[in-house]
GROMACS .gro file of C-alpha atoms in nm:
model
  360
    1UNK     CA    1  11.326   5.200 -18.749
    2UNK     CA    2  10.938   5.153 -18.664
    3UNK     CA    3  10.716   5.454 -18.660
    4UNK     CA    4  10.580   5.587 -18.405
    5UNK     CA    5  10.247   5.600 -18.617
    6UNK     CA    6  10.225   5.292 -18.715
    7UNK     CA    7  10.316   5.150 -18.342
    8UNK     CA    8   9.967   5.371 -18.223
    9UNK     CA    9   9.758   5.204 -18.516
   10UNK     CA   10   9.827   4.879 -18.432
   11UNK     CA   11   9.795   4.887 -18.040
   12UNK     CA   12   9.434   5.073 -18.125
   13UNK     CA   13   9.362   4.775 -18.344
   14UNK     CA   14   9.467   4.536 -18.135
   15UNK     CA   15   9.307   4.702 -17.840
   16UNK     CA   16   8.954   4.689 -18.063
   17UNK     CA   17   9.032   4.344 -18.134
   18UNK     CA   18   9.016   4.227 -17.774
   19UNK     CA   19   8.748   4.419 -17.706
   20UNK     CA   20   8.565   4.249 -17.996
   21UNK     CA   21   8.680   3.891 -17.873
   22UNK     CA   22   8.576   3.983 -17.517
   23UNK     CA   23   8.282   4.132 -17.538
   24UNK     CA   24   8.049   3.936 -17.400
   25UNK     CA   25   8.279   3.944 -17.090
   26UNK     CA   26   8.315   4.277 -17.088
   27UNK     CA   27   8.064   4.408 -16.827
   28UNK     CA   28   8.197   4.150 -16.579
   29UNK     CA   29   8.568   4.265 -16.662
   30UNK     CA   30   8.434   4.618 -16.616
   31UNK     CA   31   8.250   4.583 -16.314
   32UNK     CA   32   8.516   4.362 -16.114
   33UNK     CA   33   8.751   4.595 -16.214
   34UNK     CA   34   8.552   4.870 -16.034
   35UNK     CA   35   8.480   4.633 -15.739
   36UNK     CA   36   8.864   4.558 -15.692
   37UNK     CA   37   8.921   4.936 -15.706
   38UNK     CA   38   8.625   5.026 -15.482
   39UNK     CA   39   8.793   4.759 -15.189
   40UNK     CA   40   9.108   4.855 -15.256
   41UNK     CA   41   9.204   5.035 -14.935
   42UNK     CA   42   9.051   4.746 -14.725
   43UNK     CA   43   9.291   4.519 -14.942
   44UNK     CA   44   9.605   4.746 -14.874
   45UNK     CA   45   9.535   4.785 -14.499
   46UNK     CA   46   9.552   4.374 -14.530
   47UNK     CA   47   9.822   4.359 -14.689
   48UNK     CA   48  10.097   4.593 -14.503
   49UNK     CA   49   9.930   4.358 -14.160
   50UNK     CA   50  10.008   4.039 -14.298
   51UNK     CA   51  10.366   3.893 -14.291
   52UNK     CA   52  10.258   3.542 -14.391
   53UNK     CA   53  10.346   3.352 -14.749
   54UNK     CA   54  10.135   3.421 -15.041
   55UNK     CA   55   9.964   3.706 -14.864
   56UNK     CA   56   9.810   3.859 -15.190
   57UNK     CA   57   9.679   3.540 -15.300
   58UNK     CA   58   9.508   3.395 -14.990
   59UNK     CA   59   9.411   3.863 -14.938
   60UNK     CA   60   9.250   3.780 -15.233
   61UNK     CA   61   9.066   3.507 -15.222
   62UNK     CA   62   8.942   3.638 -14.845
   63UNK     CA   63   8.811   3.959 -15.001
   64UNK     CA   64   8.636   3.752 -15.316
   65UNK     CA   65   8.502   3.510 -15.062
   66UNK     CA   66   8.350   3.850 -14.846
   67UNK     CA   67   8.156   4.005 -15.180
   68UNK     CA   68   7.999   3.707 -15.247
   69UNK     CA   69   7.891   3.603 -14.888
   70UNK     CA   70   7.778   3.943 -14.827
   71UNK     CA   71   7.674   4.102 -15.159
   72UNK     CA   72   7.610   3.839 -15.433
   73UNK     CA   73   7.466   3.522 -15.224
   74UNK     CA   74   7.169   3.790 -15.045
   75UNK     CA   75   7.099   3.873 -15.414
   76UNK     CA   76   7.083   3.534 -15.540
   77UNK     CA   77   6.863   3.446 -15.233
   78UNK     CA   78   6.677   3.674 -15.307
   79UNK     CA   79   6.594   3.675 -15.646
   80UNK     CA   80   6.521   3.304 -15.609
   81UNK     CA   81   6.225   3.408 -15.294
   82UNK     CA   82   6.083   3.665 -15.558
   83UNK     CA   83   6.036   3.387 -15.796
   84UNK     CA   84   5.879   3.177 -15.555
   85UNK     CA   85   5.658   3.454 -15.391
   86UNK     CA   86   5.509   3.652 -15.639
   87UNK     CA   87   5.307   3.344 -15.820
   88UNK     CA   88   5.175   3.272 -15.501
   89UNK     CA   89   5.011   3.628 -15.492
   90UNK     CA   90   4.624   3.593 -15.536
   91UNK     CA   91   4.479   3.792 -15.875
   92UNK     CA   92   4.190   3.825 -15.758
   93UNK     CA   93   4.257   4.005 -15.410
   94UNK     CA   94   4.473   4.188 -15.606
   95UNK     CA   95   4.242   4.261 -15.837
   96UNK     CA   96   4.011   4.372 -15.574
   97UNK     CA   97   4.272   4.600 -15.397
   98UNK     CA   98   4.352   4.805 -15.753
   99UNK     CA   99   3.978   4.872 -15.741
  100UNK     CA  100   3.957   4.932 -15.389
  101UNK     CA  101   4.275   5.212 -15.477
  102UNK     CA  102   4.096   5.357 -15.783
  103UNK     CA  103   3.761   5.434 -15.548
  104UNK     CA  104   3.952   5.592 -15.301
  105UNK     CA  105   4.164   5.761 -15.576
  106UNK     CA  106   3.797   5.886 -15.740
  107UNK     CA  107   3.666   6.050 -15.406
  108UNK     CA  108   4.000   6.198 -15.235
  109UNK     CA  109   3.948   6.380 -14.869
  110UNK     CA  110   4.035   6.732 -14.845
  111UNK     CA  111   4.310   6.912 -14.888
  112UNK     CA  112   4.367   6.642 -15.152
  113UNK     CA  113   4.004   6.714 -15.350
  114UNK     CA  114   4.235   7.023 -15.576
  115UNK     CA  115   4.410   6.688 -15.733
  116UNK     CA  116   4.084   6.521 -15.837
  117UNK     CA  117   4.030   6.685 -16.188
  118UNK     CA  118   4.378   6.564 -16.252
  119UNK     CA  119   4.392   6.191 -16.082
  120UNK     CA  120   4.023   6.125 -16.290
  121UNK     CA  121   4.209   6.239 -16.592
  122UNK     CA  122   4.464   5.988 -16.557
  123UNK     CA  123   4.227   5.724 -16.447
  124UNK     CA  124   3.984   5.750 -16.735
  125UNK     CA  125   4.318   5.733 -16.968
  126UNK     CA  126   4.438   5.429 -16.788
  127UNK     CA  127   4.072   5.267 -16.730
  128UNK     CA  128   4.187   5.030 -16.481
  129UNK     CA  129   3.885   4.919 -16.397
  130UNK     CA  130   3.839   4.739 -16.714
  131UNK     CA  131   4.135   4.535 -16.623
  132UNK     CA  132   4.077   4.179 -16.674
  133UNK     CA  133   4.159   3.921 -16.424
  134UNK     CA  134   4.368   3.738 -16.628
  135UNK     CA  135   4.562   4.022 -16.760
  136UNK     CA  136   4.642   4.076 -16.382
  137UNK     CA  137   4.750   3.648 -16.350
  138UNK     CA  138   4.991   3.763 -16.648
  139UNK     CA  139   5.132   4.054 -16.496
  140UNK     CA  140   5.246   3.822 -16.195
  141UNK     CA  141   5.366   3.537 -16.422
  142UNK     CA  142   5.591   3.822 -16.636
  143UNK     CA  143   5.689   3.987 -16.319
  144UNK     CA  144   5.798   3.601 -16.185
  145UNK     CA  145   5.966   3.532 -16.544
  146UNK     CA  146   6.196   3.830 -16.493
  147UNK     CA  147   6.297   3.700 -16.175
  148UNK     CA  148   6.366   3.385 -16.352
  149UNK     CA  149   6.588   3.545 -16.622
  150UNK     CA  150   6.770   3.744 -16.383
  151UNK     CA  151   6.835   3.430 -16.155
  152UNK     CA  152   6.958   3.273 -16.487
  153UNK     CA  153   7.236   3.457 -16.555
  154UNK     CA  154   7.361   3.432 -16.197
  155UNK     CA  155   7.690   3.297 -16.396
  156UNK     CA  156   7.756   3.673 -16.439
  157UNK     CA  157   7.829   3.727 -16.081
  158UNK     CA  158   8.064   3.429 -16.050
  159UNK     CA  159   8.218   3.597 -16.353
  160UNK     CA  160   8.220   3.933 -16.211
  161UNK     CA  161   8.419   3.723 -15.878
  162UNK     CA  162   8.620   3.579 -16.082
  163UNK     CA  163   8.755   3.931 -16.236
  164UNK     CA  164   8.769   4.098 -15.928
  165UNK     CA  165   8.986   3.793 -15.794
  166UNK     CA  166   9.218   3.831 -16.074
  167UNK     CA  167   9.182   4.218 -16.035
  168UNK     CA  168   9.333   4.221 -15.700
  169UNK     CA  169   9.636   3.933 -15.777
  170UNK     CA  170   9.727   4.159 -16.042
  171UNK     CA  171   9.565   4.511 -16.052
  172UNK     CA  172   9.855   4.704 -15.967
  173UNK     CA  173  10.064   4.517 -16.239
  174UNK     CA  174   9.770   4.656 -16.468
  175UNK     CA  175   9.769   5.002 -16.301
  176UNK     CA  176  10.147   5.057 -16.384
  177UNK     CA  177  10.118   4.950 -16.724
  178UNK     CA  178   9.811   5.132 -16.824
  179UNK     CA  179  10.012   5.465 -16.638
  180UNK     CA  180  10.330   5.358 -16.856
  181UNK     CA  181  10.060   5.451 -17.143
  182UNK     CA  182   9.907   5.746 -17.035
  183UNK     CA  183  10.120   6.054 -17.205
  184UNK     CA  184  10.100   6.294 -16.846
  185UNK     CA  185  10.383   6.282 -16.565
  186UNK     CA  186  10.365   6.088 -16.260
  187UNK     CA  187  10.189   6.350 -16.025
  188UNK     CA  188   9.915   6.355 -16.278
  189UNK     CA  189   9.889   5.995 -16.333
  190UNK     CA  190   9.841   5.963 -15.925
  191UNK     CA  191   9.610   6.249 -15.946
  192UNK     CA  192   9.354   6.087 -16.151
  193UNK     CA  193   9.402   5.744 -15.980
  194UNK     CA  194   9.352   5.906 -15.647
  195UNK     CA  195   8.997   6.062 -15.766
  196UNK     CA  196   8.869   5.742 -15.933
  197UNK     CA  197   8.984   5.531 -15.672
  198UNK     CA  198   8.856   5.744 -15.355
  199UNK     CA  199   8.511   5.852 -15.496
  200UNK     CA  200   8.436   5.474 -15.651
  201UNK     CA  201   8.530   5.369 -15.248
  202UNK     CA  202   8.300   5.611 -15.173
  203UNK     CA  203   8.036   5.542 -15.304
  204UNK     CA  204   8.082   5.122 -15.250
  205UNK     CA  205   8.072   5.178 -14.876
  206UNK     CA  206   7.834   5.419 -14.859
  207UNK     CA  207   7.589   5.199 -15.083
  208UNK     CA  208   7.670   4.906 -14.855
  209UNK     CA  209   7.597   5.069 -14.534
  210UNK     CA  210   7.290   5.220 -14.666
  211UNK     CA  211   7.152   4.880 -14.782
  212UNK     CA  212   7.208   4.668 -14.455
  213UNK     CA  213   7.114   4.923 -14.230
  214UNK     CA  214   6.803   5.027 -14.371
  215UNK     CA  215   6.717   4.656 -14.486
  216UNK     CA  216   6.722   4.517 -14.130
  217UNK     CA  217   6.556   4.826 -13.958
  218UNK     CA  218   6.247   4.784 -14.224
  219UNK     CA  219   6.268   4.369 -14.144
  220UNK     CA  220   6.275   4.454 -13.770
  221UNK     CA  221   5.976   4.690 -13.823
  222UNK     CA  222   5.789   4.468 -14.015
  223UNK     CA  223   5.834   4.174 -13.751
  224UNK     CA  224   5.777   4.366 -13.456
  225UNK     CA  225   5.466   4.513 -13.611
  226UNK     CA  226   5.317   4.279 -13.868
  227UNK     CA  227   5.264   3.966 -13.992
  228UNK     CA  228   5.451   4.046 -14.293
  229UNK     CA  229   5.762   3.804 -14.428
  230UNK     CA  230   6.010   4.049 -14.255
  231UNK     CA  231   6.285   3.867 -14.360
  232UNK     CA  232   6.188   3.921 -14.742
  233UNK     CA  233   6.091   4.243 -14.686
  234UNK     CA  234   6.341   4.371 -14.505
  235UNK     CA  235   6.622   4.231 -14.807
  236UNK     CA  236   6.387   4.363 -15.073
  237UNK     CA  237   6.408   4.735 -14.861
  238UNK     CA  238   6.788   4.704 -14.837
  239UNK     CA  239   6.834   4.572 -15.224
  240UNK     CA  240   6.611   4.870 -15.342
  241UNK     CA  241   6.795   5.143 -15.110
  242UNK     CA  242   7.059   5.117 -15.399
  243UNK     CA  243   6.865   5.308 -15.599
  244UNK     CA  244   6.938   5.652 -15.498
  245UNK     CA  245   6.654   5.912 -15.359
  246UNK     CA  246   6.351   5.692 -15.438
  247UNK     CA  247   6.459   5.324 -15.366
  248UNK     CA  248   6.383   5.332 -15.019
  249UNK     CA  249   6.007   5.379 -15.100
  250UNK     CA  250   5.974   5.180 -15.398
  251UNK     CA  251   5.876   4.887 -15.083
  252UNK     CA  252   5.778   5.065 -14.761
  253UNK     CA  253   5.476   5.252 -14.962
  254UNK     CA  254   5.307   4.944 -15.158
  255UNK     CA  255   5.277   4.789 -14.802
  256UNK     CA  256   5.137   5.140 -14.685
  257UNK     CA  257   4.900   5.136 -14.959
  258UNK     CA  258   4.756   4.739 -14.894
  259UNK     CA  259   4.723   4.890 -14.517
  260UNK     CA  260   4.520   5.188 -14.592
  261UNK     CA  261   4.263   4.970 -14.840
  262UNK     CA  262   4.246   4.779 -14.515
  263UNK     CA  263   4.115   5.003 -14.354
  264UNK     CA  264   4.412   5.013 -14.121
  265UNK     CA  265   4.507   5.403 -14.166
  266UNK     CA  266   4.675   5.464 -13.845
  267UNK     CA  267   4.904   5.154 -13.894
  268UNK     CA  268   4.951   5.295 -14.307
  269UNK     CA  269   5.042   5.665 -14.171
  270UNK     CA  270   5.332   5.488 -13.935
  271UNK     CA  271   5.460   5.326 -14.191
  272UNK     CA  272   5.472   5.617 -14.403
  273UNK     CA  273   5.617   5.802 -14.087
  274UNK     CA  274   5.870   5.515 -14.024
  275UNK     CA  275   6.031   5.523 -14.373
  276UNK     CA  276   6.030   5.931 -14.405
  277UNK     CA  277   6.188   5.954 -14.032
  278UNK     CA  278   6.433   5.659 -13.968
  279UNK     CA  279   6.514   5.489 -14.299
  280UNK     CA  280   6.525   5.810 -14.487
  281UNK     CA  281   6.586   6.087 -14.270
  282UNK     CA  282   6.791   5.896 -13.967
  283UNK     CA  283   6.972   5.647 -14.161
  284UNK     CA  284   7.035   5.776 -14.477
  285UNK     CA  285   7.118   6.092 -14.396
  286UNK     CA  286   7.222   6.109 -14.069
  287UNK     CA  287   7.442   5.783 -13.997
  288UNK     CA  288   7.546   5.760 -14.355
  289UNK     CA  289   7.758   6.078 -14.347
  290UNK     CA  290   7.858   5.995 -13.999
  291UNK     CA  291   7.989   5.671 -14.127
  292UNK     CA  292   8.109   5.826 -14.461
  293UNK     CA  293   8.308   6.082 -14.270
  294UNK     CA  294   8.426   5.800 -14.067
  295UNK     CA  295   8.524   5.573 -14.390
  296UNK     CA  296   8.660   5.882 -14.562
  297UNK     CA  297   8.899   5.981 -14.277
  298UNK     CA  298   9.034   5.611 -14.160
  299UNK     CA  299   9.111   5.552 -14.560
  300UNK     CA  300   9.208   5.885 -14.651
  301UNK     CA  301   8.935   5.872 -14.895
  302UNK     CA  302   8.937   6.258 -15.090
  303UNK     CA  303   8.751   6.370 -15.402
  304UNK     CA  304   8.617   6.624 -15.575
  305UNK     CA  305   8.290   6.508 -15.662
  306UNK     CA  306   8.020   6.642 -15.447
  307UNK     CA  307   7.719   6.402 -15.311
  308UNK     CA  308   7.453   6.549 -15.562
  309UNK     CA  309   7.660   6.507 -15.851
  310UNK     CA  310   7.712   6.137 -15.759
  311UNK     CA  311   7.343   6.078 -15.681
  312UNK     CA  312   7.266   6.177 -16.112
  313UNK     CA  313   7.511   5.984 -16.189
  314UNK     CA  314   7.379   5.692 -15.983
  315UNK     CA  315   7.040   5.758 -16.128
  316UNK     CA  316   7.147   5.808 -16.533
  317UNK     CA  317   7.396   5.534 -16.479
  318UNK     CA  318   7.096   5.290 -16.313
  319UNK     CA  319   6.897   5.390 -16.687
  320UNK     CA  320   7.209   5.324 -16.893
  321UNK     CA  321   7.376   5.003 -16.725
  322UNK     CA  322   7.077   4.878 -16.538
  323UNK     CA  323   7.192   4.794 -16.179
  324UNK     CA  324   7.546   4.814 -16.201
  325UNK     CA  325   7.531   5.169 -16.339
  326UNK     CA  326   7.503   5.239 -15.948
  327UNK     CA  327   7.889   5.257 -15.955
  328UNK     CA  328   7.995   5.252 -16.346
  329UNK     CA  329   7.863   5.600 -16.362
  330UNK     CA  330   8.004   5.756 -16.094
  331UNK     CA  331   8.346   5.591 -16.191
  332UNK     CA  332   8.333   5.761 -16.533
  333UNK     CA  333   8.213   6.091 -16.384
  334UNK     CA  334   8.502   6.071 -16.160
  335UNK     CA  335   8.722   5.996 -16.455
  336UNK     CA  336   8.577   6.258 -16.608
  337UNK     CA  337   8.684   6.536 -16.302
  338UNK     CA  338   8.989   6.404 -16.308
  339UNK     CA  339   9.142   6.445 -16.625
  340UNK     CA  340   8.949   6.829 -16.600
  341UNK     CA  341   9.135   6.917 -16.281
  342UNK     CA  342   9.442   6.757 -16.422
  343UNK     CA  343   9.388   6.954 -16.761
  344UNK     CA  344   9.325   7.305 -16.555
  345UNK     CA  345   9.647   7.216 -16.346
  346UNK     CA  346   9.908   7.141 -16.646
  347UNK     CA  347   9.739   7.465 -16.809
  348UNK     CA  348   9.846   7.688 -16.496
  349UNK     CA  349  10.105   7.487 -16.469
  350UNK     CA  350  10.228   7.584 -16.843
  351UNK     CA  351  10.122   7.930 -16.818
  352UNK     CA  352  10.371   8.003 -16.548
  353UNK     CA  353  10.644   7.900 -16.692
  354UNK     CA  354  10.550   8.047 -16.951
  355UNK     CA  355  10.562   8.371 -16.757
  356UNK     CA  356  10.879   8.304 -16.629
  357UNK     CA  357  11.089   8.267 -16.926
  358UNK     CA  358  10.931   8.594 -17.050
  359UNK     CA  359  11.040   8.753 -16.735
  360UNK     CA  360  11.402   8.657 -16.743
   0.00000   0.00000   0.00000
């Protein structure tokens, strides 16, 4: 007869060996896997509609074909515009509108004058104005190099399609094994599925809607308005609204800035007004919820993880995993809640019976 013990050493090992072969695979096993889970209502809805042959093949390859038309190709595009665009910024207007910035930083307007003491304190730290014009030429040329580097390992994202592919031929084959492991009964097992699956779905759609809404109101802005690249602009604004709270300025108030050194305050204050108002206040938190509460009710999408808790996660998970942490973290938050609420219920669970036999 085997033992038991000896059984759970060598799945552990072999598990670690794997994990050692696979490593450098392992963020775009990880992250398809997340992706397959995140569409996975879309992908059942599809599936009990369809009454055709090889339905979960050609399901797949539809849904594989859909992330990287909509998500992966805009990035790809985009990174490869960056990479053209940013060399062709001029140093020295630049140069001209960081000192432009740091004389208007040095003589502030009231009410803003009670921030001088501490914005000249900063300044004469920094001493921008030393800056040399070909320190500014190599800022560009790094900033264009990471561009580069990220547009050279676009083989990551095929690799992350190719995953989430296999993830949806065979995820559910995976999902009953992996339960078939897991040492808690069935209504536990579904319990913790349930809250990874519905907050990771969550949060994919949400993010989604967030980035093309906001991306092609700021474009539309920009081109109604300016003489801006709207197009560029507007994906940069949508890529960036990933990044929870802040993302949606990280764009809109650089181009605010270049306005007011202009000279052009009126246009810089509706720009600022713009982004506060409709991309931040109207779309993100208006039509988002409307179309989360929307999403959540025509997938049955319930969770226990509350919007503030996923926004840290977002953030820390951004600072761990870089831009995938956007939905790694909440996925291993929501892990997290679940085997807690799944703990707390075997523990009342237990406790009553408990109870029970010492009643009788």
């Amino acid at each position: 007869m085997i033992s038991k013990n000896f059984i759970l050493f060598a799945l552990i090992a072999s598990f670690f060996f794997i994990g050692y072969i696979f490593q450098n695979y392992l963020m775009g096993i990880i992250v398809g896997g997340i992706l397959a889970i995140a569409t996975r209502p879309i992908y059942d809805i599809l599936m009990r509609k369809s009454n055709f042959s090889y339905k979960k093949s050609l399901i797949s390859i539809f849904l594989t074909l859909c992330l990287f038309l909509f998500v992966f190709l805009p990035l790809i595009y985009f990174v490869g515009l960056s990479y053209q665009f940013i060399p062709s910024i001029n140093a020295d207007q630049s140069m001209q509108y960081i000192k432009n910035l740091v004389g208007y930083l040095k003589s502030l307007p009231e009410p803003f004058d009670i921030f001088q003491e501490s914005i000249n304190a900063i300044l004469g730290e920094f001493d921008i104005l030393n800056v040399d014009i070909t320190m500014v030429k190599s800022l560009l040329n790094n900033i264009a190099q990471f561009f580069w580097k990220i547009n050279g390992i676009i083989y990551q994202f095929f690799l992350i399609l190719f995953f989430y592919f296999l993830f949806n031929i065979y995820g559910y084959k995976l999902f009953i094994l992996a339960t078939r492991l897991l040492p808690m009964i069935k209504k536990f097992k579904r319990t913790l599925f349930n809250e990874l699956s519905n907050t990771i779905s969550s949060v994919f759609f949400g993010t989604i809607f967030s980035m093309i809404t906001q991306g092609v109101a700021f474009g539309l802005f920009l081109y109604i308005t300016t003489d801006y690249d709207a197009f560029y602009f507007g994906m940069a604004a949508g890529f960036m609204t990933a990044i929870p709270i802040v993302g949606t300025y990280l764009i809109a108030f650089p181009i605010a800035i270049v306005e007011l050194l202009n000279q052009n305050y009126l246009f810089s204050i509706i720009i600022v007004l713009f982004t506060i108002v409709i991309m931040s206040g109207l779309i993100d938190n208006l039509l988002r919820l409307v179309f989360m509460k929307y999403i959540n009710k025509k997938f049955s999408l319930h969770y226990s993880l509350t919007e503030l808790f996923i926004l840290l996660a977002m953030l820390a998970g951004i600072g761990v995993f870089g831009g995938w942490g956007i939905i790694i973290a909440p996925a291993i938050l929501s892990l997290c809640v679940g085997l807690i609420n799944i703990y707390i219920k075997s523990h009342i669970s237990n406790t009553s019976y408990k109870d029970k036999k010492l009643k009788t």
